[in-house]
Short mmCIF file of N, CA and C in Angstrom, two decimals:
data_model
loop_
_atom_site.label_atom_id
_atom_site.label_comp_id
_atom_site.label_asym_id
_atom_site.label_seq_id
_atom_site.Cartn_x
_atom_site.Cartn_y
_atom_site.Cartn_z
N UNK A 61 4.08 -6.00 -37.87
CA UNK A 61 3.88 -6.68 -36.61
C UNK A 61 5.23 -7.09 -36.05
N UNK A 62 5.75 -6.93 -34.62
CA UNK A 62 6.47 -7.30 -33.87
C UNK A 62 6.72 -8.81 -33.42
N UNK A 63 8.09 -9.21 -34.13
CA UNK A 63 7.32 -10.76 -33.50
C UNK A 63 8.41 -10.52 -31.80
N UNK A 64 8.15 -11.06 -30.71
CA UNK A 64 9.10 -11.34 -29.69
C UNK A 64 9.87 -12.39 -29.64
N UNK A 65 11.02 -11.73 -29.54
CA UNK A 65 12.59 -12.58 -29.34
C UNK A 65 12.21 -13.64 -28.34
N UNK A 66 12.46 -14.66 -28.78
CA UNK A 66 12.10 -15.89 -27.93
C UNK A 66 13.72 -16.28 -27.34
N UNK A 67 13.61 -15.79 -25.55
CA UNK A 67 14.51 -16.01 -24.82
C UNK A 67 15.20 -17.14 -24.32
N UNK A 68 13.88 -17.99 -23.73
CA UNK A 68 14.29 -19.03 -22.72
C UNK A 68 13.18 -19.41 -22.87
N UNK A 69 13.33 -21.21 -22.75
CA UNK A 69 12.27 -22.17 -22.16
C UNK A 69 12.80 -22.35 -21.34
N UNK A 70 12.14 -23.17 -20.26
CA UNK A 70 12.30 -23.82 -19.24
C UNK A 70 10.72 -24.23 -18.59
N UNK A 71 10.73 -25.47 -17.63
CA UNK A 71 9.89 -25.69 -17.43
C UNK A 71 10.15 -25.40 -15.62
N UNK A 72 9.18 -25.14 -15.06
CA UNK A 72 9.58 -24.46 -13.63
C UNK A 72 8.41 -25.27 -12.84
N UNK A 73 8.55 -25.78 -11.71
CA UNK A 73 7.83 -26.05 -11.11
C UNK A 73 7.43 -25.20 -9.55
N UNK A 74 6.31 -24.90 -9.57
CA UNK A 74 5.46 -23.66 -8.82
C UNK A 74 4.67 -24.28 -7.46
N UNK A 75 4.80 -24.05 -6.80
CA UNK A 75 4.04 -24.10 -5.46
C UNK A 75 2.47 -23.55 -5.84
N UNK A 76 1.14 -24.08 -5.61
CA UNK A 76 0.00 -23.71 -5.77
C UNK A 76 -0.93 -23.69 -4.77
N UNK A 77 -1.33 -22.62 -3.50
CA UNK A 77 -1.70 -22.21 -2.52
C UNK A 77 -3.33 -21.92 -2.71
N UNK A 78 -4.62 -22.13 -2.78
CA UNK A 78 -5.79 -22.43 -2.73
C UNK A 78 -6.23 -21.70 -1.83
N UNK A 79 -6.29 -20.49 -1.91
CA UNK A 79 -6.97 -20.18 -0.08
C UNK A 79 -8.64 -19.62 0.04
N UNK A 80 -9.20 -20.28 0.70
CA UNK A 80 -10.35 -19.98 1.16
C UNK A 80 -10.81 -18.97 1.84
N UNK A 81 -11.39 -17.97 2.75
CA UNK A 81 -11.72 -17.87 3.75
C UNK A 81 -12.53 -17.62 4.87
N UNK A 82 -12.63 -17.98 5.41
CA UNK A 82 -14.08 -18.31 6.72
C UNK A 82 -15.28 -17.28 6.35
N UNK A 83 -15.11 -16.13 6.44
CA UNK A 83 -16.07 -15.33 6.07
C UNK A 83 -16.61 -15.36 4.83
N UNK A 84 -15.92 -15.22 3.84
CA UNK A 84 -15.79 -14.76 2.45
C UNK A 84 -14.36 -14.47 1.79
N UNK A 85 -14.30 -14.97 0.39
CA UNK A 85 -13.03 -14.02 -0.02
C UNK A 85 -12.42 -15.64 -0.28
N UNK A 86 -11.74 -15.45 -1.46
CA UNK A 86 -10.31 -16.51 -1.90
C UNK A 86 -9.21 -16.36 -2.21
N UNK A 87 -8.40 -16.25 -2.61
CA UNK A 87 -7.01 -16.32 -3.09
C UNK A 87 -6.28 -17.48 -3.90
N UNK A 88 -6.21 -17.41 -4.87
CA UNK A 88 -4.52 -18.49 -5.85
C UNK A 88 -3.71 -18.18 -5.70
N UNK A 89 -2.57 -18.43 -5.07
CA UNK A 89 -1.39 -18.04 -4.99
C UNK A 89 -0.43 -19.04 -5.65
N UNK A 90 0.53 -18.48 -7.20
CA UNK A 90 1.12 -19.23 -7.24
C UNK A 90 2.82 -19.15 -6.66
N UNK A 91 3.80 -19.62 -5.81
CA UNK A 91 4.78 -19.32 -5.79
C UNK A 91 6.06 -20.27 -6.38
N UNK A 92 7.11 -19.68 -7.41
CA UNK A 92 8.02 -20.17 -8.19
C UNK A 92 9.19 -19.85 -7.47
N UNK A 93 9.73 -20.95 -6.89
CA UNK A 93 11.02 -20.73 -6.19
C UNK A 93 12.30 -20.55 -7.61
N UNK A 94 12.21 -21.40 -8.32
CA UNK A 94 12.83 -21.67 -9.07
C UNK A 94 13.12 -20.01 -10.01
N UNK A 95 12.22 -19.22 -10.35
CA UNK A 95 12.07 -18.12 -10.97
C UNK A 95 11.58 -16.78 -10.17
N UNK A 96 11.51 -17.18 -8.64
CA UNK A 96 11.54 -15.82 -8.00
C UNK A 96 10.25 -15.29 -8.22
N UNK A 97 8.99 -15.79 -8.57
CA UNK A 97 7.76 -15.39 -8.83
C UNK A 97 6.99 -15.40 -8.12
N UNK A 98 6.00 -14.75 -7.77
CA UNK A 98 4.81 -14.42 -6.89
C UNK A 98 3.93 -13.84 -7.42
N UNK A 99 2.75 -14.22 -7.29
CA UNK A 99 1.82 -14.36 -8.22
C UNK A 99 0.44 -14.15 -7.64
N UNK A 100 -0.53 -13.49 -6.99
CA UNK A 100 -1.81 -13.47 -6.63
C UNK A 100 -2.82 -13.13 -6.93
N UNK A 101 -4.05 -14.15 -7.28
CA UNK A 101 -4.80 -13.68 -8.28
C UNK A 101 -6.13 -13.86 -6.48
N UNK A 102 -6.96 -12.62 -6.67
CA UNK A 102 -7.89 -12.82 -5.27
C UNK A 102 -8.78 -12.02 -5.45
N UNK A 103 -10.20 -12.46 -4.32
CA UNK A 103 -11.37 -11.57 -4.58
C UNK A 103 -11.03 -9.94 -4.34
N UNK A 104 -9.92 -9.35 -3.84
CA UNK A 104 -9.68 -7.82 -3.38
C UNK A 104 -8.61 -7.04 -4.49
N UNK A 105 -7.21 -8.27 -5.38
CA UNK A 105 -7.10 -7.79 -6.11
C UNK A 105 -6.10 -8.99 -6.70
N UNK A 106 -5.34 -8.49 -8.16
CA UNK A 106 -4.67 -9.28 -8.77
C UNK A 106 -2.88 -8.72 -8.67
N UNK A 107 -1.74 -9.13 -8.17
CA UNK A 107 -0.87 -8.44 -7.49
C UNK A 107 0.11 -9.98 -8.42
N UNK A 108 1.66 -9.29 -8.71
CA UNK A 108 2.77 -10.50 -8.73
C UNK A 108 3.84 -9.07 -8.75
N UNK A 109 4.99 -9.81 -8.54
CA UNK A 109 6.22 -9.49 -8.16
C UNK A 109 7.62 -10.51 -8.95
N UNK A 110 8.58 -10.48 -9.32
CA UNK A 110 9.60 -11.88 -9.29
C UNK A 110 10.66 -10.69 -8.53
N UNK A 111 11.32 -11.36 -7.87
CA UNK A 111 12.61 -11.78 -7.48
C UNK A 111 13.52 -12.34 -7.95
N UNK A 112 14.69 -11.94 -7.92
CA UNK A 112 16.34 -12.48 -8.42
C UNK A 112 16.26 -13.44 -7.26
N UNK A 113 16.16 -14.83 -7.74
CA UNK A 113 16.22 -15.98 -6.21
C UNK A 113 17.81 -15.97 -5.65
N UNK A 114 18.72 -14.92 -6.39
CA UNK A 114 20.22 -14.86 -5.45
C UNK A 114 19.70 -13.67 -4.68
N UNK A 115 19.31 -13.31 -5.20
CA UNK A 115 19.20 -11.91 -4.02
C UNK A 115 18.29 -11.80 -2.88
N UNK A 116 17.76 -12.72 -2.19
CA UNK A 116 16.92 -12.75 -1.48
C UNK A 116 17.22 -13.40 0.32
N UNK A 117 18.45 -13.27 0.47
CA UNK A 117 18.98 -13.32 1.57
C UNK A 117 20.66 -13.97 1.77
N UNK A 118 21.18 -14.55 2.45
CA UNK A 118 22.72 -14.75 2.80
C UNK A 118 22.35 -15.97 3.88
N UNK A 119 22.15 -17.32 3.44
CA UNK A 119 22.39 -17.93 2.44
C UNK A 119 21.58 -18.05 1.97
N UNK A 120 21.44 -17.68 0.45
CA UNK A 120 19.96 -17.55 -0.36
C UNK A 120 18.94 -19.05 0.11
N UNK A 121 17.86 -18.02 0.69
CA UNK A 121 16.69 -19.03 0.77
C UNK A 121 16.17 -18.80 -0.39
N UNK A 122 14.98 -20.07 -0.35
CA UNK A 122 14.00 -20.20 -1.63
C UNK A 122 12.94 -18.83 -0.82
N UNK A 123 12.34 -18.56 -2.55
CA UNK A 123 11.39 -17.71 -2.21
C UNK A 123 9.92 -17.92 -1.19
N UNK A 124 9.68 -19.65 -1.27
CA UNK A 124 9.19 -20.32 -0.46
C UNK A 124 9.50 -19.62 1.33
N UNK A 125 10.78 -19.93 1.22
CA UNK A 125 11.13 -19.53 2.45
C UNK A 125 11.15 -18.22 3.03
N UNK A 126 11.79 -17.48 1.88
CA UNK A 126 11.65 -15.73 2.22
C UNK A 126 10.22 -15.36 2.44
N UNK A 127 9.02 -16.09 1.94
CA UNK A 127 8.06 -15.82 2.19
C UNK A 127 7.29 -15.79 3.70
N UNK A 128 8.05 -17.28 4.43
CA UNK A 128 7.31 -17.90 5.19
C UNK A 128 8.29 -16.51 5.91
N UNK A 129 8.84 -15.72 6.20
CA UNK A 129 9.30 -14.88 7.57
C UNK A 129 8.39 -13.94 8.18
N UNK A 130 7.30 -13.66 6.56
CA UNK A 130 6.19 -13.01 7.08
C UNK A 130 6.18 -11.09 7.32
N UNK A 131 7.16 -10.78 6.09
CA UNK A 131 7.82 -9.88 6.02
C UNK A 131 6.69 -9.12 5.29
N UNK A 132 5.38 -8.95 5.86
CA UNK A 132 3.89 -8.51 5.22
C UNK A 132 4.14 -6.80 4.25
N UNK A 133 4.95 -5.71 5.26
CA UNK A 133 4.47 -4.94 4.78
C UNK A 133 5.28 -4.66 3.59
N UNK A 134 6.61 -5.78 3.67
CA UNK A 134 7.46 -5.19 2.34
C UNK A 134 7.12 -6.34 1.20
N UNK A 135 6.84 -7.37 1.28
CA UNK A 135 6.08 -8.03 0.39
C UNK A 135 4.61 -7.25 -0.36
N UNK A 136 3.73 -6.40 0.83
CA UNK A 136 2.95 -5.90 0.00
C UNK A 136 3.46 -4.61 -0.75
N UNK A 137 4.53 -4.16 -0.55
CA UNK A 137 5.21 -3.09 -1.06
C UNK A 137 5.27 -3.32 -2.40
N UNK A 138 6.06 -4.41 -2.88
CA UNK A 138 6.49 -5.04 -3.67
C UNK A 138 5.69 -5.20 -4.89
N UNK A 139 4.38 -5.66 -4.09
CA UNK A 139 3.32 -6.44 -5.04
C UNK A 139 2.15 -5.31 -5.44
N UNK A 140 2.31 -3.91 -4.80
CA UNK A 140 1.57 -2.91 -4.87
C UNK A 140 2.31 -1.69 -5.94
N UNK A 141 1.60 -1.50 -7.00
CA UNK A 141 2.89 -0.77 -7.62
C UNK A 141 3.37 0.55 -7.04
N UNK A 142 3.94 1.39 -7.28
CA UNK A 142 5.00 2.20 -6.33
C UNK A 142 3.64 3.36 -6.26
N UNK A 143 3.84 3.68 -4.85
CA UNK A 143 2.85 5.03 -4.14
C UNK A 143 1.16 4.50 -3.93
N UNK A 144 0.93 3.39 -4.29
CA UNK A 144 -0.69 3.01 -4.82
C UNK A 144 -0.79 2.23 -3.40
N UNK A 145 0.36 1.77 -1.91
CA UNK A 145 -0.33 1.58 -0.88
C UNK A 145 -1.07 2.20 0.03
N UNK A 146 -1.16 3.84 0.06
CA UNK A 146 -1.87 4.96 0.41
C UNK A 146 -2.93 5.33 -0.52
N UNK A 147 -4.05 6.33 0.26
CA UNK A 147 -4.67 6.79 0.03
C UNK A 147 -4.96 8.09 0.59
N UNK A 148 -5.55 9.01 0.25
CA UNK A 148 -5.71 9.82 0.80
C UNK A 148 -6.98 10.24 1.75
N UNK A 149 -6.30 10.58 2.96
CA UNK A 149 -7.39 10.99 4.36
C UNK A 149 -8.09 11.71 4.29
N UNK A 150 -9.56 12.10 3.45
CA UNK A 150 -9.87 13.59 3.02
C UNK A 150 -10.39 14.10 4.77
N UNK A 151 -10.65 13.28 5.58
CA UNK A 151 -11.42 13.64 7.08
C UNK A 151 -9.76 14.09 7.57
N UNK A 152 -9.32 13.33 7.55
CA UNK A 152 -7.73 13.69 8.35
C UNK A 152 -6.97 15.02 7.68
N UNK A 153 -7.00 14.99 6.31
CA UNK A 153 -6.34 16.04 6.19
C UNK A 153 -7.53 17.47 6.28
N UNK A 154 -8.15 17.24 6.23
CA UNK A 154 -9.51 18.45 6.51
C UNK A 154 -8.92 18.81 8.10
N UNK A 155 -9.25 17.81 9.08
CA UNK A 155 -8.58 18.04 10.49
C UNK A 155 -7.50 18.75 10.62
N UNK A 156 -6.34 17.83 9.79
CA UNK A 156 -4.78 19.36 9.63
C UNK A 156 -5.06 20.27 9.20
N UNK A 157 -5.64 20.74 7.94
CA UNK A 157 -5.62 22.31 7.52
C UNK A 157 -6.54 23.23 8.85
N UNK A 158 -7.20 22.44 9.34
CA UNK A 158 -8.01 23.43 10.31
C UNK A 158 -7.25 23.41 11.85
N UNK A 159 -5.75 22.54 12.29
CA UNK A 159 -5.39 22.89 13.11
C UNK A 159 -4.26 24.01 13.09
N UNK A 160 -3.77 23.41 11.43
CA UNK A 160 -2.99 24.70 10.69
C UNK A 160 -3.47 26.37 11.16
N UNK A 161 -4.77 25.77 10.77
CA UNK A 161 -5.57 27.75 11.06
C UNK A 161 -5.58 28.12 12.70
N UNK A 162 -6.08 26.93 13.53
CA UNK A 162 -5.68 27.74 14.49
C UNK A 162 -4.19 27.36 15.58
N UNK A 163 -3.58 27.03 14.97
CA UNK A 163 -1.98 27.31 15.18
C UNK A 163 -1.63 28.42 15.17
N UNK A 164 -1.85 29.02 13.43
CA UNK A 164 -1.67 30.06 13.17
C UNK A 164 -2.75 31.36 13.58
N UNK A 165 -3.55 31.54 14.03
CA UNK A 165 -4.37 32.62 14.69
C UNK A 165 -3.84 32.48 16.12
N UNK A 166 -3.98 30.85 16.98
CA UNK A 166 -2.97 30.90 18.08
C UNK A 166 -1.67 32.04 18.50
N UNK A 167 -0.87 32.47 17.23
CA UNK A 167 0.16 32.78 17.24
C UNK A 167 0.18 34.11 16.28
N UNK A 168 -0.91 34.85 16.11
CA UNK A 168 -1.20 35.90 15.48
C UNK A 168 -0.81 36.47 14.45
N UNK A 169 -0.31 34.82 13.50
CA UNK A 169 -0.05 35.08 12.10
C UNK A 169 -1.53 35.40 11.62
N UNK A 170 -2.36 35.09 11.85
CA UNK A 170 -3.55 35.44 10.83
C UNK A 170 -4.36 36.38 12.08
N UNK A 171 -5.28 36.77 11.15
CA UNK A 171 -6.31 37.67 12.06
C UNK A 171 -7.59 36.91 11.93
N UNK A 172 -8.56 37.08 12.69
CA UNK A 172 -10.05 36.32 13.17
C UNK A 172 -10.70 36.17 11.87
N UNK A 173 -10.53 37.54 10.95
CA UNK A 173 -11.49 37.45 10.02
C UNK A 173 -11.02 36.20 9.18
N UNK A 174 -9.44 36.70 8.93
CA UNK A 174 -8.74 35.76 8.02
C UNK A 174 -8.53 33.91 8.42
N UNK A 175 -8.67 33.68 9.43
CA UNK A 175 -8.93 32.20 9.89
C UNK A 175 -10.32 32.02 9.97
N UNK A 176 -11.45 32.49 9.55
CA UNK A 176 -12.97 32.26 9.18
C UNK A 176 -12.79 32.42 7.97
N UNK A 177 -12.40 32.98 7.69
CA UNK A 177 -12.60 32.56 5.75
C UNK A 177 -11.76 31.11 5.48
N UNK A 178 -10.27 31.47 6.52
CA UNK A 178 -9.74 30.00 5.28
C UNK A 178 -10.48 28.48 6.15
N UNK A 179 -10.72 28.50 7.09
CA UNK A 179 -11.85 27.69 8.01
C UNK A 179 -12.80 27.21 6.93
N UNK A 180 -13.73 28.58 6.77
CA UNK A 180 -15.02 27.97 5.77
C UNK A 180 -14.21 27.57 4.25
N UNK A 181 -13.34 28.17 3.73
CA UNK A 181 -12.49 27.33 2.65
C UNK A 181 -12.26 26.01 2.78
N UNK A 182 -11.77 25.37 3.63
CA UNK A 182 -11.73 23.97 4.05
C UNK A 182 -12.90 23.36 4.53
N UNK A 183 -13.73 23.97 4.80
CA UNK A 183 -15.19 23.07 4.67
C UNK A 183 -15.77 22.73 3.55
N UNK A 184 -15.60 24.28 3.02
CA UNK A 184 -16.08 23.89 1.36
C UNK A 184 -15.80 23.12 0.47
N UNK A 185 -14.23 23.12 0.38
CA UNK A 185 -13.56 22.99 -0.69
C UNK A 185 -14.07 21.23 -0.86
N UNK A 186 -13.48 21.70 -2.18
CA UNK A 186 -13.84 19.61 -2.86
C UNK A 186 -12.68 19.23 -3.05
N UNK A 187 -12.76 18.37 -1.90
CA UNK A 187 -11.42 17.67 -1.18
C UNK A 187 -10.93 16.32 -2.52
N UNK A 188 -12.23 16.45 -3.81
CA UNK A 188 -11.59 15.35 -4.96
C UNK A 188 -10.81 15.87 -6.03
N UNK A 189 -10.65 17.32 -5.98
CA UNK A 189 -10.04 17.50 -6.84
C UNK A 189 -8.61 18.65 -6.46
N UNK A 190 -8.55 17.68 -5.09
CA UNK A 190 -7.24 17.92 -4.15
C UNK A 190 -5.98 17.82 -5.21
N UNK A 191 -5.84 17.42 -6.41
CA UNK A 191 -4.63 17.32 -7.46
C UNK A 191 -4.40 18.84 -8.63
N UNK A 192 -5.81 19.38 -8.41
CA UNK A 192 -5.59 20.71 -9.38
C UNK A 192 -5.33 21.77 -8.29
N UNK A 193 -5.90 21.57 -7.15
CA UNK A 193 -5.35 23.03 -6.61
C UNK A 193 -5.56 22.81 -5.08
N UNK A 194 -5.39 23.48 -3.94
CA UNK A 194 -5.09 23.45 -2.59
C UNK A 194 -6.49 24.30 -1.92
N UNK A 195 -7.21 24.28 -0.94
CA UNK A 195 -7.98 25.28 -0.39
C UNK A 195 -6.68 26.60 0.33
N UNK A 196 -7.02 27.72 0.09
CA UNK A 196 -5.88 28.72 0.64
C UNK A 196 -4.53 28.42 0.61
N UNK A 197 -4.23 28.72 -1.04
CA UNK A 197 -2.92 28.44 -0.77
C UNK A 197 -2.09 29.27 -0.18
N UNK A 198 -2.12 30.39 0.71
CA UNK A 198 -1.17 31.50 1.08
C UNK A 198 -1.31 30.77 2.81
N UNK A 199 -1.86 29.47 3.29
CA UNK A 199 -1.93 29.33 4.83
C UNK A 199 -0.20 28.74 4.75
N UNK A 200 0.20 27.80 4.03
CA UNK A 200 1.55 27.49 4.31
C UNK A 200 1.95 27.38 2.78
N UNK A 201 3.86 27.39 3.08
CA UNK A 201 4.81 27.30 2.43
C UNK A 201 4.12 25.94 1.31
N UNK A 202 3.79 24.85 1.89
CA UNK A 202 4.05 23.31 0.86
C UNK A 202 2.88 22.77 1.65
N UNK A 203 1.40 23.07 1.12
CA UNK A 203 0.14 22.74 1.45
C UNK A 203 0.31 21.41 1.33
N UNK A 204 0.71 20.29 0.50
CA UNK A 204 0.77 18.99 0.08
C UNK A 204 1.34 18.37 1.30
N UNK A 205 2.07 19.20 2.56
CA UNK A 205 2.52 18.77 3.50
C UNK A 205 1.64 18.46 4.69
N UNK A 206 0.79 18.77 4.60
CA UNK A 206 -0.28 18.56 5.66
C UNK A 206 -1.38 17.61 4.67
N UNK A 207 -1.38 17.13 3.88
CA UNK A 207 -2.09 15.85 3.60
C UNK A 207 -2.00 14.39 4.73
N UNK A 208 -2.99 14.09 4.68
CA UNK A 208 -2.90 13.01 5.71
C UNK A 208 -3.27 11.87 4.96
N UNK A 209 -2.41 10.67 4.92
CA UNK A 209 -2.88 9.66 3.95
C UNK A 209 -3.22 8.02 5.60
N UNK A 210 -3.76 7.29 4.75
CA UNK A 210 -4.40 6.00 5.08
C UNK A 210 -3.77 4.98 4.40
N UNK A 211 -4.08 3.49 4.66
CA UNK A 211 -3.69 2.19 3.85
C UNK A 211 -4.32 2.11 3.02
N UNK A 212 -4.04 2.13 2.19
CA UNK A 212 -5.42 1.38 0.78
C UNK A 212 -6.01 0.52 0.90
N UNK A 213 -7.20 0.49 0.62
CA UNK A 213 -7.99 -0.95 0.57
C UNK A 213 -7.50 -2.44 0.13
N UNK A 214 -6.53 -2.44 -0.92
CA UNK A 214 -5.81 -3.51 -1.23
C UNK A 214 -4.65 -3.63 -0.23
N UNK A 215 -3.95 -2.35 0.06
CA UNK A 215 -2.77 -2.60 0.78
C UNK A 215 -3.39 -3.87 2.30
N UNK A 216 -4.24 -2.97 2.79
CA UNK A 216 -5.14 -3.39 3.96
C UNK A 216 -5.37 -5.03 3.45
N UNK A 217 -6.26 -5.61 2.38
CA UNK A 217 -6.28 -6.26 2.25
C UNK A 217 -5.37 -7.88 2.12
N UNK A 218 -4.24 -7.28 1.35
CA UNK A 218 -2.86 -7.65 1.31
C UNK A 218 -2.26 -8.01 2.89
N UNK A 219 -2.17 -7.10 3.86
CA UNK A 219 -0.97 -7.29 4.80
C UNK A 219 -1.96 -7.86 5.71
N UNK A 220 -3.51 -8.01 5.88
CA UNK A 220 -4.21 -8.56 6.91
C UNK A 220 -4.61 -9.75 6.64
N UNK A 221 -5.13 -10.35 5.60
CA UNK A 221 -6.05 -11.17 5.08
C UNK A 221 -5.20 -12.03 4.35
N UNK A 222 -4.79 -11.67 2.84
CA UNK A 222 -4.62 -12.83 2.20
C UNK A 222 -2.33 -13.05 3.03
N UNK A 223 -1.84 -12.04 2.23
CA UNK A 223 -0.65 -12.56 3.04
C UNK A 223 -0.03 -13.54 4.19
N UNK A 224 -1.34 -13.06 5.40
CA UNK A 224 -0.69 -13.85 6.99
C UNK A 224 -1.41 -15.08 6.44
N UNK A 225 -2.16 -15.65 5.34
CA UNK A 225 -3.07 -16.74 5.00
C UNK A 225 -2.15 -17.30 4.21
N UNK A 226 -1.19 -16.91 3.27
CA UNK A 226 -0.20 -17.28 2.60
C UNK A 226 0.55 -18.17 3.63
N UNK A 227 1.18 -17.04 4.38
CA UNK A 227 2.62 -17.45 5.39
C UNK A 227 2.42 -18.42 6.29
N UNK A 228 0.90 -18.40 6.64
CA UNK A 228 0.60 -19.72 7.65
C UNK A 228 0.38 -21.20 6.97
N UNK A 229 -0.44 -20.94 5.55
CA UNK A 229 -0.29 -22.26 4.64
C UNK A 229 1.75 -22.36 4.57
N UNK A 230 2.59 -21.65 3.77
CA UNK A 230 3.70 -22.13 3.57
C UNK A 230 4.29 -22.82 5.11
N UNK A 231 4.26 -21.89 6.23
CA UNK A 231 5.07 -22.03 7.29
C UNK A 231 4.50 -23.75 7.79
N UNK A 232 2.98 -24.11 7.68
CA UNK A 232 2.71 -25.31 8.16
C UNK A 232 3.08 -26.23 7.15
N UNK A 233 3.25 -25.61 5.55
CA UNK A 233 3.80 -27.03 4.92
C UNK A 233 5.00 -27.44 4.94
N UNK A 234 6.06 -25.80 5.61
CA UNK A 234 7.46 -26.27 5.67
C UNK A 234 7.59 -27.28 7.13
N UNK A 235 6.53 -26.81 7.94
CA UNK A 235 6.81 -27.58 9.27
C UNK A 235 6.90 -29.58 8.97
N UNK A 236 6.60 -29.54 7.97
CA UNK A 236 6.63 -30.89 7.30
C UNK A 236 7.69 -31.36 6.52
N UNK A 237 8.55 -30.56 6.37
CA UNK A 237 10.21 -30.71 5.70
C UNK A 237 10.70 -31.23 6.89
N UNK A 238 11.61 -32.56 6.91
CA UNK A 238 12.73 -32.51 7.76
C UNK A 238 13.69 -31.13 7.52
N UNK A 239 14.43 -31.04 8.55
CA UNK A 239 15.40 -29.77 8.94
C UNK A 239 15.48 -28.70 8.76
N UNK A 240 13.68 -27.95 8.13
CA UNK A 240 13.13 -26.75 8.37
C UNK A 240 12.54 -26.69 9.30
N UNK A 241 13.07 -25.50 10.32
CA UNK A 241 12.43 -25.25 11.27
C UNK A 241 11.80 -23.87 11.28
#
């Protein structure tokens, strides 16, 4: 058994954000200025991040503060692990491969027969197992290029809902600091 190298104590004191909201839906947010932490535990998903608290602007604000600017889509960047804020468009990219086809019949790279077959290929095809193989791969050079992606449901969730619910709790409790404005 592994025991772990015991680094650092310290005791840190955390900002604790409660959020409700009107419809449905909650959020905990804890934020650690002191340790650069961000922390969200919520009904859509469970997301944290830390930050180097020097590196977070010129003259380093607290993370408190970097928060309140409301910097939604790179905060959810952050808190989303890398590539997981997209999804994929299976209606949208169905739409490109079929303007692909008639681009190309437009322009008499393909012939009638051959843009009805790869046509009904893209109707057919099972747009879930878009990761093993392409419908017609001979229509273009880099088929993966005409994918059409969307926000993710969390991303969505993140930059609409709980985030601007974050930034408006911090921004009204800083409005209560003398000489934060």
């Amino acid at each position: 058994m592994h025991k772990p190298a015991l680094v650092s104590v310290m005791t840190s004191h955390a900002m604790v954000y409660s959020l409700r909201f009107e419809s449905y839906g909650w959020a905990t947010v804890i934020v650690s200025d002191m340790t650069g932490m961000l922390s969200i535990t919520s009904d859509w998903g469970n997301w944290s991040h830390r930050w180097n608290p020097a590196h977070l602007g010129t003259p380093p604000p607290s993370l408190t503060e970097f928060i309140a600017r409301g910097s939604y889509d790179y905060l959810a960047n952050k808190l989303i692990p890398g590539g997981e804020s997209t999804v994929l468009d299976i209606d949208e990219t169905k739409l490109e491969w079929k303007r692909e086809i008639l681009r190309q019949r437009r322009a008499n790279d393909i012939v009638a027969s051959r843009a009805r077959e790869l046509w009904d290929d893209v109707c057919a095809f099972d747009w879930d197992q878009l990761g093993q193989m392409y419908p017609s791969w001979d229509l273009v050079d880099d088929p993966w290029l005409l994918n059409k992606n969307r926000p993710a449901p969390e991303y969505l969730a993140l930059t609409t809902i709980v985030l601007p619910a974050l930034v408006g709790a911090i921004r009204e409790r800083l409005s209560t600091v003398p000489g934060f404005s």
